Short mmCIF file of C-alpha atoms in Angstrom, two decimals:
data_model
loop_
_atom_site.label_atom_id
_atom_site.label_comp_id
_atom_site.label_asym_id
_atom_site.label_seq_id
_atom_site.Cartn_x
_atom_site.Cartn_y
_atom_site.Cartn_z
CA UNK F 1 194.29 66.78 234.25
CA UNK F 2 192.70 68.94 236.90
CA UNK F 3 194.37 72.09 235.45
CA UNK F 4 192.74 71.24 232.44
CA UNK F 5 188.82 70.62 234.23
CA UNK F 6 189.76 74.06 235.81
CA UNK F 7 190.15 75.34 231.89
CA UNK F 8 187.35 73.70 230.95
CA UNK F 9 185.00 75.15 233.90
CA UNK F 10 186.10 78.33 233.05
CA UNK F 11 184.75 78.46 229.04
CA UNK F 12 181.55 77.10 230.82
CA UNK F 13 181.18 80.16 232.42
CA UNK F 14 182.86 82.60 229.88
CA UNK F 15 182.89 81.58 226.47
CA UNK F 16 179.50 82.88 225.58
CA UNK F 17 181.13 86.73 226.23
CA UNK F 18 183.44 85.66 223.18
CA UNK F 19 180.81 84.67 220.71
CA UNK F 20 180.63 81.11 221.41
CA UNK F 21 177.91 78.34 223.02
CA UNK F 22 178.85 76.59 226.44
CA UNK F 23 176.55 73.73 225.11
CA UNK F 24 179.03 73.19 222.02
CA UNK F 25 182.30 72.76 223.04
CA UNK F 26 184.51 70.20 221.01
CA UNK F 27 187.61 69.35 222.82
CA UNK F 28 190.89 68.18 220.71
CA UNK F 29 194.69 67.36 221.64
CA UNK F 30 197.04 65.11 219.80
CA UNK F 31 199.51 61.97 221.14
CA UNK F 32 199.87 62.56 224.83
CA UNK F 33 197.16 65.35 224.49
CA UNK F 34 194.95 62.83 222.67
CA UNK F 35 194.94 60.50 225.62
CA UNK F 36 193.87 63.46 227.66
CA UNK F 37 190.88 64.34 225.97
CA UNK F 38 189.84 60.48 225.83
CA UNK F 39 190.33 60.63 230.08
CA UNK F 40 187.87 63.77 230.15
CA UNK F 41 185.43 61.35 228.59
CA UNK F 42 186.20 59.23 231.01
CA UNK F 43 186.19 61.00 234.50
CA UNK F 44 183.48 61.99 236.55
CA UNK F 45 185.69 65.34 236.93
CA UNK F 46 185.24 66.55 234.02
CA UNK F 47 181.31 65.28 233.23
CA UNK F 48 179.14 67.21 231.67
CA UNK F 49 182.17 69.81 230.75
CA UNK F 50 182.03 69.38 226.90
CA UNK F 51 179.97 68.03 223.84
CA UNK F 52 182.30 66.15 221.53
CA UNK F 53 185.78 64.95 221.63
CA UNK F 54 188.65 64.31 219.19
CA UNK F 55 191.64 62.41 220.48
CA UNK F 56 194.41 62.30 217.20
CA UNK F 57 196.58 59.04 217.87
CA UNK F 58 196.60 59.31 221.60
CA UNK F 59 193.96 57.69 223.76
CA UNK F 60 193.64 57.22 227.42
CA UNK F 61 193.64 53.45 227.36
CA UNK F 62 197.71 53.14 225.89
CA UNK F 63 199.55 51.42 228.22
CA UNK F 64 201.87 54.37 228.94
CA UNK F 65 198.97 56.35 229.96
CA UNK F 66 198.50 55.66 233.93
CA UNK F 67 201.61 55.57 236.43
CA UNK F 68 201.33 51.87 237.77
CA UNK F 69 203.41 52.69 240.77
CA UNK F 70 203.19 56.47 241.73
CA UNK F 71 204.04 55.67 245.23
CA UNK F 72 207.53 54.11 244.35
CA UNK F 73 208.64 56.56 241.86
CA UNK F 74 208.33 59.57 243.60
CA UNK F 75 210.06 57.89 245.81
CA UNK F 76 212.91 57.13 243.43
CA UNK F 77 212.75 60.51 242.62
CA UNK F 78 212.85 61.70 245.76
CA UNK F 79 216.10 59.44 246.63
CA UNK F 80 217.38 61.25 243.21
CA UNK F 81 217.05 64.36 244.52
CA UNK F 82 218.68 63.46 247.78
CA UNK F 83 215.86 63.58 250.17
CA UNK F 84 216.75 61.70 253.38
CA UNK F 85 215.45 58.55 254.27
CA UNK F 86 213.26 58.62 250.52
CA UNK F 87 212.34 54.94 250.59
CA UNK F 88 210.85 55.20 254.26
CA UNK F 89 209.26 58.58 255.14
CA UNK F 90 205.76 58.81 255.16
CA UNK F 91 204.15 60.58 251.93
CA UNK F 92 203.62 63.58 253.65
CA UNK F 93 207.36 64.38 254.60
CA UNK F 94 207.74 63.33 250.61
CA UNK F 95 205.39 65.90 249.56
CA UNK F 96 207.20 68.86 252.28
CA UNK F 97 210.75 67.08 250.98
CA UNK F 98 209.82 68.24 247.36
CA UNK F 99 208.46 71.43 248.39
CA UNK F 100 211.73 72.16 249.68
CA UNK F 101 213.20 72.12 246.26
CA UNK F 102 213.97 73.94 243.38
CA UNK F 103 213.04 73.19 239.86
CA UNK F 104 216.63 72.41 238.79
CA UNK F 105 217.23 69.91 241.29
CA UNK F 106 214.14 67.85 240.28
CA UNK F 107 214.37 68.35 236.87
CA UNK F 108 218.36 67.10 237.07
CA UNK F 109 216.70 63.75 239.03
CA UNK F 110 214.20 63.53 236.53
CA UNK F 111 217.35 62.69 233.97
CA UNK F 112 218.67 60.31 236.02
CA UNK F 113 215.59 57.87 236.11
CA UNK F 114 215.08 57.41 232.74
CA UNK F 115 213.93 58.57 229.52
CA UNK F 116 210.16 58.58 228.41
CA UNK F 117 207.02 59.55 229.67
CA UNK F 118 206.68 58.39 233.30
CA UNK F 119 204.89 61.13 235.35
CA UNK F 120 201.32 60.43 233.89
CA UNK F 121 198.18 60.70 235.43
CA UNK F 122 197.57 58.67 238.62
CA UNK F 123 194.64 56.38 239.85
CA UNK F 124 193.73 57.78 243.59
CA UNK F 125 192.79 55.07 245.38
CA UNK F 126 190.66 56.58 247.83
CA UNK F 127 186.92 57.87 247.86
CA UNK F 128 187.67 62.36 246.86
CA UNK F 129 185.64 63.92 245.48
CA UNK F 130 188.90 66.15 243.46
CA UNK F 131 189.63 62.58 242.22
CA UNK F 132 189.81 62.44 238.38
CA UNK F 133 190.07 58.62 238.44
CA UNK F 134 189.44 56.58 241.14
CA UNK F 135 190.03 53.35 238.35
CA UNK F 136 191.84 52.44 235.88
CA UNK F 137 190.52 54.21 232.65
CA UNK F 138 190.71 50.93 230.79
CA UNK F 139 188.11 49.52 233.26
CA UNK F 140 186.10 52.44 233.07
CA UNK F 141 185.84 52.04 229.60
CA UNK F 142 184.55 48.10 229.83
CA UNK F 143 182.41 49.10 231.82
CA UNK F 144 180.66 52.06 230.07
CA UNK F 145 180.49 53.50 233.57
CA UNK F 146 180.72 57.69 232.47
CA UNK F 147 179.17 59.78 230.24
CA UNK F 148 179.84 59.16 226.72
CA UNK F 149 179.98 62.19 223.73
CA UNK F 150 179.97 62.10 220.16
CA UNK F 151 183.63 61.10 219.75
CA UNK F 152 187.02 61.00 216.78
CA UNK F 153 189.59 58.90 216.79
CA UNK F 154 192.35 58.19 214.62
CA UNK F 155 195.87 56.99 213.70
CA UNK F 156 198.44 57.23 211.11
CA UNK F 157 199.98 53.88 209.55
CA UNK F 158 203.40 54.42 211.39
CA UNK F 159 202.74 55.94 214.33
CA UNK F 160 204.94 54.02 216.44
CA UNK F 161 207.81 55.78 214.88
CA UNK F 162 208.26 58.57 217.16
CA UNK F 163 209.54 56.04 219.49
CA UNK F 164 211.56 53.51 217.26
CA UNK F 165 213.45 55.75 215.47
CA UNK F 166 215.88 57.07 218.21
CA UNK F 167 216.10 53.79 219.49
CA UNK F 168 217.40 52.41 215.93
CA UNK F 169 218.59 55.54 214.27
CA UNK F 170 220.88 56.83 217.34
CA UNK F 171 224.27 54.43 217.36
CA UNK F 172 224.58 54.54 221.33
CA UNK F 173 221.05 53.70 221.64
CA UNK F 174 220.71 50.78 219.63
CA UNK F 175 223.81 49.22 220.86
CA UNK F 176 222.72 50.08 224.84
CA UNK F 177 219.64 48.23 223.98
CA UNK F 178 220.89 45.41 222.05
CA UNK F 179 223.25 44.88 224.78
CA UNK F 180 220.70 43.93 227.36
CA UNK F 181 218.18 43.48 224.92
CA UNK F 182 215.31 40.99 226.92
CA UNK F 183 215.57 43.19 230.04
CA UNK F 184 215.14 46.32 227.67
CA UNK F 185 212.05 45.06 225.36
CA UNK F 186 210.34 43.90 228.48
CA UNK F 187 210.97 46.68 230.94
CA UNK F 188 209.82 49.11 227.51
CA UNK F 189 206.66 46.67 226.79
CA UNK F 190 204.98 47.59 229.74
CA UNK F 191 203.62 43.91 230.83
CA UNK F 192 200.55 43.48 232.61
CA UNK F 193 201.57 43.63 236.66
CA UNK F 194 199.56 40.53 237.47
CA UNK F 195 201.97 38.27 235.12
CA UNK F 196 204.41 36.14 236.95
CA UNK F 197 207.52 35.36 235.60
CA UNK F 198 206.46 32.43 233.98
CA UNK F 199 203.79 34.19 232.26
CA UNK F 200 206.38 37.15 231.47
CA UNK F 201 208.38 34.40 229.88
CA UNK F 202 205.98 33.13 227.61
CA UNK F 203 204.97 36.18 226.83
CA UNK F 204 208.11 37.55 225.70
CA UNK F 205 208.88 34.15 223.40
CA UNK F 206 205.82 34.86 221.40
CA UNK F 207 207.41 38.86 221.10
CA UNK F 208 210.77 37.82 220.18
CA UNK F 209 209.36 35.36 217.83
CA UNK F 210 206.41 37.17 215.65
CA UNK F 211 208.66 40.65 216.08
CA UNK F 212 212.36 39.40 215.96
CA UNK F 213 211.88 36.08 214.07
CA UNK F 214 212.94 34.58 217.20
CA UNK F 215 216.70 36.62 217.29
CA UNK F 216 217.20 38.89 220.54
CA UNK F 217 218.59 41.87 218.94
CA UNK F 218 216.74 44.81 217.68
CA UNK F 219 215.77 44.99 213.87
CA UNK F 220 214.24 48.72 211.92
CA UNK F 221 211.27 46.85 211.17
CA UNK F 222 210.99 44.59 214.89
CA UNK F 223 211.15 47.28 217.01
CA UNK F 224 209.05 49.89 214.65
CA UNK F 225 206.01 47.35 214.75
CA UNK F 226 206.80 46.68 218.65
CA UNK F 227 206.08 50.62 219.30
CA UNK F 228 202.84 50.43 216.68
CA UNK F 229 200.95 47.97 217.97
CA UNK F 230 201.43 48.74 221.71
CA UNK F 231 200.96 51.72 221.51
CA UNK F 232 199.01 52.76 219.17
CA UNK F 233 197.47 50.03 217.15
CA UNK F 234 196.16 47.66 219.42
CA UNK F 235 194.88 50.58 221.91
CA UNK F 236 192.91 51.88 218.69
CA UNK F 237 190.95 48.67 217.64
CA UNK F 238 190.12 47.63 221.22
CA UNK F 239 188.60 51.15 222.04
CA UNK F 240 186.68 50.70 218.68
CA UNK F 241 185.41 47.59 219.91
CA UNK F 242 184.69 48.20 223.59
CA UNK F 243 183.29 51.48 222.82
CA UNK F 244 180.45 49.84 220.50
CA UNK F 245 179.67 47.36 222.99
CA UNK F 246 178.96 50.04 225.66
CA UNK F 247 177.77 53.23 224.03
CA UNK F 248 174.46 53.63 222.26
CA UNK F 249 176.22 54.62 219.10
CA UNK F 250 172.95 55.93 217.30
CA UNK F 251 172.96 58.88 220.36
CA UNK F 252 177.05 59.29 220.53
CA UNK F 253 178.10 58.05 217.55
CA UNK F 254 182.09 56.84 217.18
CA UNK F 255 184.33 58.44 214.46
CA UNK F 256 187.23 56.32 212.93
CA UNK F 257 189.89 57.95 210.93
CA UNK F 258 193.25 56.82 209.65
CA UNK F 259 195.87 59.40 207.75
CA UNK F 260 198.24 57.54 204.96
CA UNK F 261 199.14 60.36 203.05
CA UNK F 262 202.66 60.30 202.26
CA UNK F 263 203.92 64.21 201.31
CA UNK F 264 206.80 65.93 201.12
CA UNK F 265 207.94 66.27 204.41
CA UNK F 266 207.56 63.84 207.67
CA UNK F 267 208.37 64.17 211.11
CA UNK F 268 210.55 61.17 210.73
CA UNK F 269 213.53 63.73 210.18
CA UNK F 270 212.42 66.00 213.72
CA UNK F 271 212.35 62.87 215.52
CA UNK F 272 216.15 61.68 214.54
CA UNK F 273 217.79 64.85 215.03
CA UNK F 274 217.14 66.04 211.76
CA UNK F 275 218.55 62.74 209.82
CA UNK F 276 217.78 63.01 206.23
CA UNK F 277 215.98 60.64 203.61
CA UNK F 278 214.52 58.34 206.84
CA UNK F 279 211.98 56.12 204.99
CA UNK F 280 209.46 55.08 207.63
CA UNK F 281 206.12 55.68 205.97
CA UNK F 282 203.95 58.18 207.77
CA UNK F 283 204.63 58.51 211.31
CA UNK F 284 203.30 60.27 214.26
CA UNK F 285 202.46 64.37 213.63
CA UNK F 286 202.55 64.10 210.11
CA UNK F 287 199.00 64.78 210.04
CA UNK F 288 199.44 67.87 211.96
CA UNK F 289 201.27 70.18 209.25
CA UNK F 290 197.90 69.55 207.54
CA UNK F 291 195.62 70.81 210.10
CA UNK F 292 197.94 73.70 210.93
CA UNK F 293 200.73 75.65 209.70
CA UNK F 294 204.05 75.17 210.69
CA UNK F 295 206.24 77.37 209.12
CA UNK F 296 208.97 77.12 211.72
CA UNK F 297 209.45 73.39 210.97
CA UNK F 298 208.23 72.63 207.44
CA UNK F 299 207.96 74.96 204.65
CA UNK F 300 204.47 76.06 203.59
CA UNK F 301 202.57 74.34 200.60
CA UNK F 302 202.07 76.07 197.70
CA UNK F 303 198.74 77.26 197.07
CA UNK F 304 197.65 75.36 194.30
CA UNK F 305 199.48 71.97 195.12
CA UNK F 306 198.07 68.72 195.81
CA UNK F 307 199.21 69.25 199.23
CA UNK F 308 197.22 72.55 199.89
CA UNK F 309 194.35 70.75 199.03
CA UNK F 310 194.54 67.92 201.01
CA UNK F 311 194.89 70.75 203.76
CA UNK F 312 191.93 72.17 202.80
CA UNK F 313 189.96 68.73 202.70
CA UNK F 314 191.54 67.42 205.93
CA UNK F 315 190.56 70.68 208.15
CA UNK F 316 187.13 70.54 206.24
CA UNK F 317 186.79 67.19 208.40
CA UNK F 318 187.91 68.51 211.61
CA UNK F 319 186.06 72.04 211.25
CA UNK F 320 182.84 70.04 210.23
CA UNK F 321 182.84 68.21 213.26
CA UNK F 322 183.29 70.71 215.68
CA UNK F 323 180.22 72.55 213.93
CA UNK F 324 178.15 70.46 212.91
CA UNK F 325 178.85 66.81 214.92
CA UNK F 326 179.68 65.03 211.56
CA UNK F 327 182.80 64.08 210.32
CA UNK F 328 181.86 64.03 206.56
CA UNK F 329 182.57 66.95 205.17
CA UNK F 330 179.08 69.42 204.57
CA UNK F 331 178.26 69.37 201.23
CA UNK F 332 177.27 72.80 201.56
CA UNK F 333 180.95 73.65 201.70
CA UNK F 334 182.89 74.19 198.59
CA UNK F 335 184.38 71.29 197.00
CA UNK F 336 188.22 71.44 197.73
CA UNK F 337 189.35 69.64 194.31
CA UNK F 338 191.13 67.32 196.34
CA UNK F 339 191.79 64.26 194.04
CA UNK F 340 189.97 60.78 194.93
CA UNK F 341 193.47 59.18 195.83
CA UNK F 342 194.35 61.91 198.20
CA UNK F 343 190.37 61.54 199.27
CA UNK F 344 190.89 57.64 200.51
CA UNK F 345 194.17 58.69 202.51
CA UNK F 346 191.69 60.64 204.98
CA UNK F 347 188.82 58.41 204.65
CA UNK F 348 186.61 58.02 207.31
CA UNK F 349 184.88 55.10 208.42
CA UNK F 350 182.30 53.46 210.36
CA UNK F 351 182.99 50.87 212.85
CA UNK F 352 181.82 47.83 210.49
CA UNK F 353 184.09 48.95 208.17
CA UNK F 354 187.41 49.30 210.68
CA UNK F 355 186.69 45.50 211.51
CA UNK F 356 185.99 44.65 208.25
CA UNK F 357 189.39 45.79 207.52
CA UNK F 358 190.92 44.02 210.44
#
């Protein structure tokens, strides 16, 4: 995150020798990225950096986004990597420990602990000035304490699937998980810390039960809607609503989207391993071969297709924004000829209407 402030300082101070305007800057990242465009919004570190941000299905309020406990996994790590004494030295002797090593070592430790993302931005609990959060983003956001920018947000219908499918498409993995499976949906749930077991224990009936219909093995469908709504979903609406509450939206207005346009290709079949005819709607990145071209993974459109168009209609949005501050396509530009159906799948919508919906 502070490699990326660094970046950002930088077009500050150069970006005008290229043509462009220091006081315009739109910043955009998808998924992980998306969270980390939400958390310059939110730090102090970055105030002041930018104009307008775009965050596509990633914000920095998932649960996944913060490291709860970076103390105890780099010292995990550390014991992976055979550092002496890992779970007792003092952080310092940690920090020289790593030094110490090469890439290969740490990266052959990293395996060992587990799959995922786990070495995400920290809380530093101490008063720096270098710190980019010295809170919890989500409590940042409650409060409305930073400086808020014209801001984009969006998800796709079935963007949970980037995580479900290996978990039900991959043999070993859904028998691994189905053979601890309570231990396995909690530890991947990410549970508030302050719950006691009892709480955990409720909490985890209620899963089983609106999820599993109550059985304790995984299901297409269970654990698809699981990885949705946690991480995606859920994170969406309540930055929606907490954002309204807190931000004069009239000054920095708040940009919904959500993709359902079902083409010809999906990243369903990248995230299996290349499995064909995987029928899980539209699923995380299949936005992106619409904003950009990605010849190296999916063939390009045809010019004239229905697809093309909804290209040229979908960047229209993004562009527009950048430029201009305003999702809706200018009516200046050229109409694409993008049909009305293909029109609702990238609708855009106020706030009202996203609760409406709800």
């Amino acid at each position: 995150m502070k490699d990326q402030t660094l970046a950002l300082k930088w077009v500050q101070q150069n970006i005008a020798s290229f043509g462009g305007d220091p006081k315009r800057v739109t910043i955009i990242r998808h998924s992980a990225g998306g969270g980390s465009t939400h958390m310059h919004m939110l730090s102090k570190h970055s105030e002041g950096l930018f104009q307008a941000v775009v965050s596509l299905s990633g914000l920095a309020t998932i649960p996944a986004a913060i490291q709860r406990d970076p103390l105890s996994l780099a010292r995990t790590t550390a014991e992976k990597c055979n550092i002496p004494n890992a779970h007792n030295i003092s952080s310092m002797e940690l920090l020289q420990g790593f030094q110490s090593l090469d890439i290969e070592t740490i990266f052959a430790a990293v395996e060992q602990i587990g799959n995922g993302v786990i070495y995400t931005p920290v809380v530093e609990n101490f008063n720096s000035s270098n710190a980019f959060f010295t809170q919890h983003p989500s409590n940042i956001l409650t409060k409305g304490d930073y400086r808020p920018t014209r801001f984009m947000t969006g998800i796709l219908p079935d963007d949970g699937a980037v995580m479900s499918i290996p978990i039900w498409e991959f043999e070993n993995m859904r028998n691994l998980f189905n053979s601890d499976f309570d231990n396995f949906l909690e530890s991947s749930l990410l549970l508030p810390t302050h719950f006691n077991r009892s709480h955990l224990n409720g909490a985890m009936e209620r899963i089983i039960g609106e999820y599993f219909n109550g059985r304790h093995e995984l299901s297409k469908k269970g654990i698809l809607n699981v990885c949705n709504d946690q991480m995606f979903i859920h994170p969406f609406y309540d930055l929606a609503r907490t954002f309204v509450h807190t931000v004069d939206t009239n000054v920095h207005p708040l940009h919904l989207y959500v993709f359902n346009y079902t083409g010809p290709y999906t990243y369903a079949s990248v995230f299996s391993g290349n499995m064909s005819n995987l029928d899980y709607g539209v699923v995380h990145s299949d936005e992106l071969m619409y904003l950009f071209r990605m010849p190296a993974i999916f063939p390009d459109f045809s010019k004239n297709s229905t697809d093309a168009k909804l290209s040229q209609t979908l960047v229209r949005h993004f562009v527009n924004f950048a430029a201009n501050r305003n999702s809706s396509p200018d009516h200046n530009i050229p109409a694409s000829g993008c049909p009305p159906h293909i029109a609702v799948a990238i609708s855009l919508m106020s706030y009202q209407d996203l609760f409406s919906l709800a």
